[in-house]
mmCIF file of C-alpha atoms and ligand atoms in Angstrom:
data_model
loop_
_atom_site.group_PDB
_atom_site.id
_atom_site.type_symbol
_atom_site.label_atom_id
_atom_site.label_comp_id
_atom_site.label_asym_id
_atom_site.label_seq_id
_atom_site.Cartn_x
_atom_site.Cartn_y
_atom_site.Cartn_z
ATOM 1 C CA MET A 1 -4.618 -18.642 -0.789
ATOM 2 C CA ALA A 2 -1.563 -18.383 1.320
ATOM 3 C CA LEU A 3 -0.027 -16.045 3.822
ATOM 4 C CA ARG A 4 3.180 -14.520 2.517
ATOM 5 C CA THR A 5 6.183 -13.403 4.498
ATOM 6 C CA ILE A 6 6.377 -9.618 4.756
ATOM 7 C CA ARG A 7 9.766 -8.157 3.909
ATOM 8 C CA GLU A 8 11.062 -5.721 6.500
ATOM 9 C CA LEU A 9 12.950 -2.442 6.308
ATOM 10 C CA GLY A 10 16.554 -3.204 5.401
ATOM 11 C CA ASP A 11 15.578 -5.836 2.839
ATOM 12 C CA PRO A 12 16.975 -4.483 -0.458
ATOM 13 C CA ILE A 13 13.903 -5.591 -2.437
ATOM 14 C CA LEU A 14 11.893 -2.829 -0.726
ATOM 15 C CA ARG A 15 14.134 -0.247 -2.417
ATOM 16 C CA LYS A 16 13.647 -1.522 -5.951
ATOM 17 C CA THR A 17 11.279 -0.221 -8.624
ATOM 18 C CA SER A 18 8.428 -2.574 -9.466
ATOM 19 C CA LYS A 19 7.430 -3.477 -13.016
ATOM 20 C CA GLU A 20 4.072 -2.874 -14.670
ATOM 21 C CA VAL A 21 1.630 -5.744 -14.903
ATOM 22 C CA ARG A 22 1.069 -6.509 -18.596
ATOM 23 C CA GLU A 23 -1.781 -9.001 -18.289
ATOM 24 C CA ILE A 24 -3.838 -10.677 -15.621
ATOM 25 C CA THR A 25 -2.559 -14.221 -15.369
ATOM 26 C CA PRO A 26 -3.540 -16.875 -12.808
ATOM 27 C CA ARG A 27 -0.303 -16.013 -11.024
ATOM 28 C CA VAL A 28 -1.284 -12.329 -10.769
ATOM 29 C CA ARG A 29 -4.692 -13.323 -9.357
ATOM 30 C CA GLN A 30 -2.942 -15.546 -6.825
ATOM 31 C CA ILE A 31 -0.632 -12.701 -5.793
ATOM 32 C CA VAL A 32 -3.642 -10.407 -5.265
ATOM 33 C CA GLU A 33 -5.434 -13.039 -3.159
ATOM 34 C CA ASP A 34 -2.331 -13.689 -1.084
ATOM 35 C CA MET A 35 -1.732 -9.962 -0.601
ATOM 36 C CA LEU A 36 -5.277 -9.503 0.730
ATOM 37 C CA GLU A 37 -4.969 -12.458 3.082
ATOM 38 C CA THR A 38 -1.579 -11.264 4.331
ATOM 39 C CA MET A 39 -2.790 -7.669 4.826
ATOM 40 C CA TYR A 40 -5.857 -8.735 6.831
ATOM 41 C CA ALA A 41 -3.873 -11.240 8.907
ATOM 42 C CA ASP A 42 -1.575 -8.430 10.034
ATOM 43 C CA ASN A 43 -4.356 -5.848 10.466
ATOM 44 C CA GLY A 44 -2.873 -3.593 7.806
ATOM 45 C CA VAL A 45 -4.825 -1.037 5.771
ATOM 46 C CA GLY A 46 -2.666 -1.522 2.695
ATOM 47 C CA LEU A 47 -0.009 -3.702 1.162
ATOM 48 C CA ALA A 48 2.163 -3.396 -1.939
ATOM 49 C CA ALA A 49 3.539 -6.399 -3.841
ATOM 50 C CA PRO A 50 7.220 -5.632 -3.161
ATOM 51 C CA GLN A 51 6.448 -6.047 0.539
ATOM 52 C CA ILE A 52 5.948 -9.743 -0.153
ATOM 53 C CA GLY A 53 9.013 -9.843 -2.380
ATOM 54 C CA ILE A 54 7.261 -9.442 -5.739
ATOM 55 C CA LEU A 55 8.353 -6.527 -7.906
ATOM 56 C CA LYS A 56 5.035 -5.941 -9.642
ATOM 57 C CA ARG A 57 2.934 -2.774 -9.535
ATOM 58 C CA ILE A 58 0.085 -4.169 -7.455
ATOM 59 C CA VAL A 59 -1.436 -2.560 -4.354
ATOM 60 C CA VAL A 60 -4.313 -3.599 -2.107
ATOM 61 C CA ILE A 61 -6.006 -1.182 0.289
ATOM 62 C CA ASP A 62 -8.793 -1.536 2.827
ATOM 63 C CA VAL A 63 -9.201 1.370 5.208
ATOM 64 C CA GLY A 64 -12.535 0.046 6.513
ATOM 65 C CA GLU A 65 -14.889 2.956 7.107
ATOM 66 C CA GLU A 66 -17.293 3.325 4.179
ATOM 67 C CA GLN A 67 -15.423 0.854 2.049
ATOM 68 C CA GLU A 68 -17.316 -2.376 1.356
ATOM 69 C CA GLU A 69 -14.639 -4.160 -0.607
ATOM 70 C CA PRO A 70 -10.878 -3.847 -0.726
ATOM 71 C CA TYR A 71 -9.389 -1.731 -3.490
ATOM 72 C CA ILE A 72 -7.126 -3.592 -5.863
ATOM 73 C CA LEU A 73 -4.916 -1.162 -7.742
ATOM 74 C CA ILE A 74 -2.875 -2.560 -10.608
ATOM 75 C CA ASN A 75 -0.394 -0.188 -12.273
ATOM 76 C CA PRO A 76 -1.701 2.743 -10.192
ATOM 77 C CA GLU A 77 -0.888 6.230 -11.336
ATOM 78 C CA ILE A 78 -1.589 9.254 -9.174
ATOM 79 C CA LEU A 79 -3.330 11.846 -11.341
ATOM 80 C CA SER A 80 -3.659 14.679 -8.883
ATOM 81 C CA VAL A 81 -3.219 15.571 -5.237
ATOM 82 C CA SER A 82 -4.409 18.461 -3.130
ATOM 83 C CA GLY A 83 -4.418 19.672 0.425
ATOM 84 C CA SER A 84 -2.257 18.243 3.156
ATOM 85 C CA GLN A 85 -2.574 16.200 6.327
ATOM 86 C CA THR A 86 -0.015 15.546 9.023
ATOM 87 C CA GLY A 87 -0.376 12.492 11.207
ATOM 88 C CA HIS A 88 0.882 9.124 12.328
ATOM 89 C CA GLU A 89 1.712 6.520 9.745
ATOM 90 C CA GLY A 90 2.925 2.951 9.965
ATOM 91 C CA CYS A 91 3.908 0.143 7.647
ATOM 92 C CA LEU A 92 3.755 -3.651 7.886
ATOM 93 C CA SER A 93 7.400 -3.655 6.756
ATOM 94 C CA VAL A 94 8.356 -1.589 9.819
ATOM 95 C CA PRO A 95 6.527 -3.579 12.501
ATOM 96 C CA GLY A 96 5.677 -1.971 15.811
ATOM 97 C CA LYS A 97 6.754 1.508 14.719
ATOM 98 C CA SER A 98 4.985 4.718 13.773
ATOM 99 C CA GLY A 99 6.022 8.178 12.680
ATOM 100 C CA ILE A 100 4.582 11.539 11.712
ATOM 101 C CA VAL A 101 4.269 12.042 7.962
ATOM 102 C CA THR A 102 2.714 14.859 5.948
ATOM 103 C CA ARG A 103 0.746 13.684 2.901
ATOM 104 C CA PRO A 104 -1.808 15.159 0.520
ATOM 105 C CA ASN A 105 -5.321 15.168 1.963
ATOM 106 C CA GLU A 106 -6.989 14.330 -1.333
ATOM 107 C CA VAL A 107 -5.748 12.118 -4.102
ATOM 108 C CA GLU A 108 -7.072 10.933 -7.432
ATOM 109 C CA VAL A 109 -5.552 7.725 -8.754
ATOM 110 C CA ARG A 110 -6.068 5.793 -11.967
ATOM 111 C CA ALA A 111 -5.494 2.064 -11.935
ATOM 112 C CA PHE A 112 -6.664 -1.247 -13.361
ATOM 113 C CA ASP A 113 -8.715 -3.784 -11.439
ATOM 114 C CA GLU A 114 -8.172 -7.540 -11.306
ATOM 115 C CA ASN A 115 -9.968 -7.823 -14.662
ATOM 116 C CA MET A 116 -7.666 -5.179 -16.202
ATOM 117 C CA ARG A 117 -10.485 -2.654 -16.384
ATOM 118 C CA ALA A 118 -9.324 0.906 -15.885
ATOM 119 C CA PHE A 119 -10.947 2.938 -13.126
ATOM 120 C CA THR A 120 -10.371 6.163 -11.248
ATOM 121 C CA LEU A 121 -10.524 6.396 -7.479
ATOM 122 C CA LYS A 122 -10.785 9.583 -5.461
ATOM 123 C CA GLY A 123 -9.940 9.469 -1.790
ATOM 124 C CA SER A 124 -9.359 11.763 1.126
ATOM 125 C CA GLY A 125 -7.986 11.436 4.639
ATOM 126 C CA LEU A 126 -6.799 7.939 5.513
ATOM 127 C CA LEU A 127 -7.526 6.589 2.022
ATOM 128 C CA ALA A 128 -5.446 9.343 0.408
ATOM 129 C CA ARG A 129 -2.639 8.622 2.859
ATOM 130 C CA ALA A 130 -2.798 4.895 2.122
ATOM 131 C CA VAL A 131 -2.769 5.411 -1.663
ATOM 132 C CA CYS A 132 0.314 7.655 -1.481
ATOM 133 C CA HIS A 133 2.094 5.304 0.935
ATOM 134 C CA GLU A 134 1.440 2.183 -1.142
ATOM 135 C CA VAL A 135 2.235 3.764 -4.514
ATOM 136 C CA ASP A 136 5.542 4.943 -3.005
ATOM 137 C CA HIS A 137 6.395 1.293 -2.258
ATOM 138 C CA LEU A 138 6.241 0.550 -6.002
ATOM 139 C CA ASP A 139 9.077 3.012 -6.523
ATOM 140 C CA GLY A 140 11.176 1.768 -3.635
ATOM 141 C CA LYS A 141 10.175 4.584 -1.298
ATOM 142 C CA MET A 142 9.435 4.007 2.380
ATOM 143 C CA TYR A 143 7.554 6.282 4.760
ATOM 144 C CA VAL A 144 10.546 6.330 7.107
ATOM 145 C CA ASP A 145 12.246 8.606 4.534
ATOM 146 C CA LEU A 146 9.515 11.199 5.097
ATOM 147 C CA VAL A 147 9.125 10.981 8.868
ATOM 148 C CA GLU A 148 9.212 14.231 10.783
ATOM 149 C CA GLY A 149 11.114 13.568 14.005
ATOM 150 C CA ASP A 150 11.714 10.061 15.274
ATOM 151 C CA LEU A 151 10.007 6.752 14.773
ATOM 152 C CA VAL A 152 8.206 5.767 17.951
ATOM 153 C CA ASP A 153 7.017 2.436 19.322
ATOM 154 C CA VAL A 154 3.333 1.868 18.659
ATOM 155 C CA GLU A 155 3.007 0.481 22.212
ATOM 156 C CA ASP A 156 4.114 3.822 23.655
ATOM 157 C CA LEU A 157 1.521 5.640 21.520
ATOM 158 C CA GLU A 158 -1.266 3.369 22.722
ATOM 159 C CA GLU A 159 -0.307 3.964 26.350
ATOM 160 C CA ALA A 160 -0.408 7.708 25.797
ATOM 161 C CA ASP A 161 -3.980 7.651 24.433
HETATM 162 NI NI1 NI B 201 4.074 0.264 3.846
#
């Protein structure tokens, strides 16, 4: 396992479209392990492979709460969305910043796990937000494109609470 360097907004790799994973190789397993380690080290709730400079359709998510294990989503495909939620969002590729983004409140996503078994995940609230945010990364989309108003410093938000 190894910590990877997180690419930051402005790095052109974050704007590229990632490729599907065709098979689970030792390298893919290593990427997943490194993504988890890197996400937890930075206290993130999700990370997409392009954020560590790898253009593969791999996402990891751990929103805590009722979730016992992190979700590993390989080649995720959003099947349906419903409802909406408006709230603060951040990204490890935009450190120290936060902005208001409207997202679906419920999402159903189909993906493959680290053994290439297909599964469907339904999520609401923070999990739905995280799924949409991370899947966007695989298509070169960043939450800053969707922000309503200005990005703010996370420190200022914490002081206001
Ligand atoms: Ni992000």
